[in-house]
PDB file of C-alpha atoms in Angstrom:
ATOM      1  CA  MET A  16     -17.422  17.512   8.653  1.00  0.00           C
ATOM      2  CA  LEU A  17     -14.462  17.981   6.311  1.00  0.00           C
ATOM      3  CA  ARG A  18     -14.430  18.651   2.586  1.00  0.00           C
ATOM      4  CA  ASN A  19     -12.565  16.656  -0.026  1.00  0.00           C
ATOM      5  CA  ILE A  20     -11.766  13.767   2.323  1.00  0.00           C
ATOM      6  CA  PRO A  21     -12.600  10.423   0.695  1.00  0.00           C
ATOM      7  CA  PRO A  22     -15.352   8.884   2.837  1.00  0.00           C
ATOM      8  CA  ILE A  23     -13.643   5.486   2.933  1.00  0.00           C
ATOM      9  CA  LEU A  24     -10.810   6.932   5.032  1.00  0.00           C
ATOM     10  CA  SER A  25     -11.689   6.370   8.668  1.00  0.00           C
ATOM     11  CA  PRO A  26     -10.747   8.887  11.357  1.00  0.00           C
ATOM     12  CA  GLU A  27      -8.197   6.358  12.609  1.00  0.00           C
ATOM     13  CA  LEU A  28      -6.533   6.078   9.203  1.00  0.00           C
ATOM     14  CA  LEU A  29      -6.601   9.868   8.689  1.00  0.00           C
ATOM     15  CA  LYS A  30      -4.806  10.268  12.015  1.00  0.00           C
ATOM     16  CA  VAL A  31      -2.147   7.741  10.960  1.00  0.00           C
ATOM     17  CA  LEU A  32      -1.603   9.501   7.631  1.00  0.00           C
ATOM     18  CA  ALA A  33      -1.266  12.857   9.394  1.00  0.00           C
ATOM     19  CA  GLU A  34       1.223  11.442  11.908  1.00  0.00           C
ATOM     20  CA  MET A  35       3.453   9.929   9.233  1.00  0.00           C
ATOM     21  CA  GLY A  36       6.511  11.892   8.217  1.00  0.00           C
ATOM     22  CA  HIS A  37       8.682  11.996   5.113  1.00  0.00           C
ATOM     23  CA  GLY A  38      10.080   8.543   4.422  1.00  0.00           C
ATOM     24  CA  ASP A  39       7.607   6.671   6.633  1.00  0.00           C
ATOM     25  CA  THR A  40       5.873   3.720   5.028  1.00  0.00           C
ATOM     26  CA  ILE A  41       2.365   2.348   5.149  1.00  0.00           C
ATOM     27  CA  VAL A  42       1.352  -1.140   4.047  1.00  0.00           C
ATOM     28  CA  ILE A  43      -1.948  -1.880   2.353  1.00  0.00           C
ATOM     29  CA  GLY A  44      -2.538  -5.602   2.740  1.00  0.00           C
ATOM     30  CA  ASP A  45      -5.044  -7.889   1.093  1.00  0.00           C
ATOM     31  CA  ALA A  46      -7.354 -10.320   2.913  1.00  0.00           C
ATOM     32  CA  ASN A  47      -4.658 -13.011   3.048  1.00  0.00           C
ATOM     33  CA  PHE A  48      -1.896 -10.746   4.349  1.00  0.00           C
ATOM     34  CA  ALA A  49      -0.757 -11.337   7.936  1.00  0.00           C
ATOM     35  CA  ALA A  50      -1.505  -7.739   8.880  1.00  0.00           C
ATOM     36  CA  ALA A  51      -1.794  -8.158  12.646  1.00  0.00           C
ATOM     37  CA  SER A  52       1.483 -10.024  13.030  1.00  0.00           C
ATOM     38  CA  MET A  53       3.298  -7.622  10.667  1.00  0.00           C
ATOM     39  CA  ALA A  54       2.080  -4.641  12.723  1.00  0.00           C
ATOM     40  CA  LYS A  55       3.286  -5.889  16.116  1.00  0.00           C
ATOM     41  CA  LYS A  56       5.823  -3.037  16.349  1.00  0.00           C
ATOM     42  CA  GLY A  57       3.685  -0.511  14.481  1.00  0.00           C
ATOM     43  CA  ILE A  58       0.052   0.447  14.082  1.00  0.00           C
ATOM     44  CA  LEU A  59      -2.665  -1.824  12.713  1.00  0.00           C
ATOM     45  CA  VAL A  60      -5.665  -0.200  11.021  1.00  0.00           C
ATOM     46  CA  ARG A  61      -8.547  -2.455   9.987  1.00  0.00           C
ATOM     47  CA  CYS A  62     -10.430  -1.448   6.859  1.00  0.00           C
ATOM     48  CA  ASP A  63     -12.819  -4.344   6.511  1.00  0.00           C
ATOM     49  CA  GLY A  64     -15.103  -4.234   3.504  1.00  0.00           C
ATOM     50  CA  LEU A  65     -12.651  -2.196   1.421  1.00  0.00           C
ATOM     51  CA  LYS A  66     -10.658  -3.099  -1.667  1.00  0.00           C
ATOM     52  CA  ALA A  67      -6.926  -2.385  -1.674  1.00  0.00           C
ATOM     53  CA  THR A  68      -7.241  -0.406  -4.901  1.00  0.00           C
ATOM     54  CA  ASP A  69      -9.966   1.866  -3.524  1.00  0.00           C
ATOM     55  CA  LEU A  70      -7.969   2.439  -0.376  1.00  0.00           C
ATOM     56  CA  MET A  71      -4.770   3.193  -2.302  1.00  0.00           C
ATOM     57  CA  ASP A  72      -6.655   5.712  -4.432  1.00  0.00           C
ATOM     58  CA  ALA A  73      -8.060   7.448  -1.357  1.00  0.00           C
ATOM     59  CA  VAL A  74      -4.702   7.508   0.452  1.00  0.00           C
ATOM     60  CA  LEU A  75      -2.810   8.857  -2.548  1.00  0.00           C
ATOM     61  CA  SER A  76      -5.410  11.584  -3.047  1.00  0.00           C
ATOM     62  CA  LEU A  77      -4.080  13.028   0.235  1.00  0.00           C
ATOM     63  CA  MET A  78      -0.539  11.705   0.647  1.00  0.00           C
ATOM     64  CA  PRO A  79       2.365  12.518  -1.684  1.00  0.00           C
ATOM     65  CA  LEU A  80       4.828   9.792  -2.586  1.00  0.00           C
ATOM     66  CA  ASP A  81       8.512  10.155  -1.764  1.00  0.00           C
ATOM     67  CA  GLU A  82      10.267  11.882  -4.652  1.00  0.00           C
ATOM     68  CA  PHE A  83      13.742  11.061  -3.288  1.00  0.00           C
ATOM     69  CA  VAL A  84      13.479   7.317  -3.865  1.00  0.00           C
ATOM     70  CA  GLU A  85      13.185   5.630  -7.243  1.00  0.00           C
ATOM     71  CA  LYS A  86      10.325   3.294  -6.285  1.00  0.00           C
ATOM     72  CA  PRO A  87       8.150   4.744  -3.488  1.00  0.00           C
ATOM     73  CA  VAL A  88       5.487   2.128  -4.224  1.00  0.00           C
ATOM     74  CA  LEU A  89       6.408  -1.518  -3.715  1.00  0.00           C
ATOM     75  CA  ILE A  90       4.113  -4.328  -4.848  1.00  0.00           C
ATOM     76  CA  MET A  91       4.439  -7.887  -3.579  1.00  0.00           C
ATOM     77  CA  ASP A  92       5.584 -10.139  -6.407  1.00  0.00           C
ATOM     78  CA  LYS A  93       4.328 -13.665  -7.016  1.00  0.00           C
ATOM     79  CA  GLU A  94       5.964 -16.730  -5.592  1.00  0.00           C
ATOM     80  CA  PRO A  95       7.643 -18.862  -8.296  1.00  0.00           C
ATOM     81  CA  ARG A  96       5.005 -21.572  -7.850  1.00  0.00           C
ATOM     82  CA  HIS A  97       2.371 -18.993  -8.889  1.00  0.00           C
ATOM     83  CA  ALA A  98       4.213 -17.898 -12.044  1.00  0.00           C
ATOM     84  CA  GLU A  99       1.155 -18.547 -14.238  1.00  0.00           C
ATOM     85  CA  LEU A 100      -1.267 -16.718 -11.929  1.00  0.00           C
ATOM     86  CA  GLU A 101      -2.627 -13.507 -13.407  1.00  0.00           C
ATOM     87  CA  CYS A 102      -2.628 -10.460 -11.145  1.00  0.00           C
ATOM     88  CA  PRO A 103      -4.722  -7.745 -12.821  1.00  0.00           C
ATOM     89  CA  VAL A 104      -4.681  -5.747  -9.594  1.00  0.00           C
ATOM     90  CA  TRP A 105      -1.056  -4.779 -10.320  1.00  0.00           C
ATOM     91  CA  GLY A 106      -2.168  -2.807 -13.382  1.00  0.00           C
ATOM     92  CA  GLU A 107      -4.837  -1.116 -11.298  1.00  0.00           C
ATOM     93  CA  PHE A 108      -2.234  -0.145  -8.678  1.00  0.00           C
ATOM     94  CA  LYS A 109       0.021   1.324 -11.361  1.00  0.00           C
ATOM     95  CA  ASP A 110      -2.857   3.265 -12.932  1.00  0.00           C
ATOM     96  CA  ILE A 111      -3.759   4.743  -9.544  1.00  0.00           C
ATOM     97  CA  VAL A 112      -0.161   5.748  -8.862  1.00  0.00           C
ATOM     98  CA  ALA A 113      -0.030   7.401 -12.301  1.00  0.00           C
ATOM     99  CA  LYS A 114      -3.020   9.579 -11.323  1.00  0.00           C
ATOM    100  CA  TYR A 115      -1.067  11.118  -8.464  1.00  0.00           C
ATOM    101  CA  ASP A 116       2.647  10.886  -9.337  1.00  0.00           C
ATOM    102  CA  GLU A 117       4.277  12.306 -12.461  1.00  0.00           C
ATOM    103  CA  ARG A 118       6.568   9.260 -12.702  1.00  0.00           C
ATOM    104  CA  GLY A 119       3.532   7.119 -13.418  1.00  0.00           C
ATOM    105  CA  ALA A 120       4.000   3.360 -13.236  1.00  0.00           C
ATOM    106  CA  GLU A 121       7.770   3.939 -13.009  1.00  0.00           C
ATOM    107  CA  ALA A 122       7.207   4.882  -9.354  1.00  0.00           C
ATOM    108  CA  CYS A 123       6.206   1.254  -8.712  1.00  0.00           C
ATOM    109  CA  GLY A 124       8.575  -1.618  -8.047  1.00  0.00           C
ATOM    110  CA  MET A 125       8.086  -5.317  -7.467  1.00  0.00           C
ATOM    111  CA  ILE A 126       9.642  -7.105  -4.495  1.00  0.00           C
ATOM    112  CA  SER A 127       9.592 -10.704  -3.364  1.00  0.00           C
ATOM    113  CA  ARG A 128       7.158 -11.843  -0.706  1.00  0.00           C
ATOM    114  CA  LYS A 129      10.046 -12.443   1.704  1.00  0.00           C
ATOM    115  CA  GLU A 130      11.444  -8.913   1.200  1.00  0.00           C
ATOM    116  CA  PHE A 131       7.946  -7.444   1.377  1.00  0.00           C
ATOM    117  CA  TYR A 132       7.435  -9.045   4.794  1.00  0.00           C
ATOM    118  CA  LYS A 133      10.766  -7.665   6.059  1.00  0.00           C
ATOM    119  CA  LYS A 134       9.767  -4.146   5.027  1.00  0.00           C
ATOM    120  CA  ALA A 135       6.206  -4.540   6.304  1.00  0.00           C
ATOM    121  CA  LYS A 136       7.476  -5.357   9.798  1.00  0.00           C
ATOM    122  CA  LYS A 137       9.288  -1.989   9.832  1.00  0.00           C
ATOM    123  CA  ALA A 138       6.386   0.070   8.463  1.00  0.00           C
ATOM    124  CA  TYR A 139       4.844   2.872  10.472  1.00  0.00           C
ATOM    125  CA  ALA A 140       1.411   1.352   9.911  1.00  0.00           C
ATOM    126  CA  VAL A 141      -0.232  -1.680   8.338  1.00  0.00           C
ATOM    127  CA  VAL A 142      -3.717  -1.466   6.882  1.00  0.00           C
ATOM    128  CA  ALA A 143      -5.763  -4.664   6.653  1.00  0.00           C
ATOM    129  CA  THR A 144      -8.329  -4.743   3.854  1.00  0.00           C
ATOM    130  CA  THR A 145     -10.640  -7.492   2.716  1.00  0.00           C
ATOM    131  CA  GLU A 146      -9.279  -7.369  -0.841  1.00  0.00           C
ATOM    132  CA  THR A 147      -9.634 -10.822  -2.426  1.00  0.00           C
ATOM    133  CA  GLU A 148      -7.390 -10.355  -5.474  1.00  0.00           C
ATOM    134  CA  PHE A 149      -4.177 -12.364  -5.244  1.00  0.00           C
ATOM    135  CA  TYR A 150      -0.947 -10.521  -4.414  1.00  0.00           C
ATOM    136  CA  ALA A 151      -2.780  -7.260  -3.780  1.00  0.00           C
ATOM    137  CA  CYS A 152      -0.315  -5.961  -1.189  1.00  0.00           C
ATOM    138  CA  THR A 153       1.600  -2.698  -1.478  1.00  0.00           C
ATOM    139  CA  ILE A 154       3.887  -0.466   0.540  1.00  0.00           C
ATOM    140  CA  LEU A 155       3.682   3.297   0.044  1.00  0.00           C
ATOM    141  CA  GLN A 156       6.512   5.627   1.122  1.00  0.00           C
ATOM    142  CA  LYS A 157       5.379   9.109   2.122  1.00  0.00           C
ATOM    143  CA  GLY A 158       6.933  12.162   0.540  1.00  0.00           C
ATOM    144  CA  CYS A 159       6.864  15.891   1.222  1.00  0.00           C
ATOM    145  CA  LEU A 160       4.204  18.452   0.389  1.00  0.00           C
TER     146      LEU A 160
END
């Protein structure tokens, strides 16, 4: 047994986080995200039954964000056709980031779905959750201790 490890982090995900180096990225995808196809050249970790926000909180409790980039947290933005759709999960993501990074919500940036997919295909790992909130997909860039 280990102390201070959030119980929602599986041994597989802990191994991935430990293997990642400075600048590597990890995607946390919602239930609608094409996680398996995005991870074809990387590592897919299934976290069924977990919310993206809970997983982000657990990951960031262990993993520092990259201090050498302006926006080490990228959130998938809405498609124009969903302009009126509310995405309260974005505020939750920003609040979680603010718990662990002195830049607060300023460490978060929004990117288009198309750009998000390009970056996700290059990520070290992709985590599939069963988050049902819309546009609840993020990319975290690992920093140094």
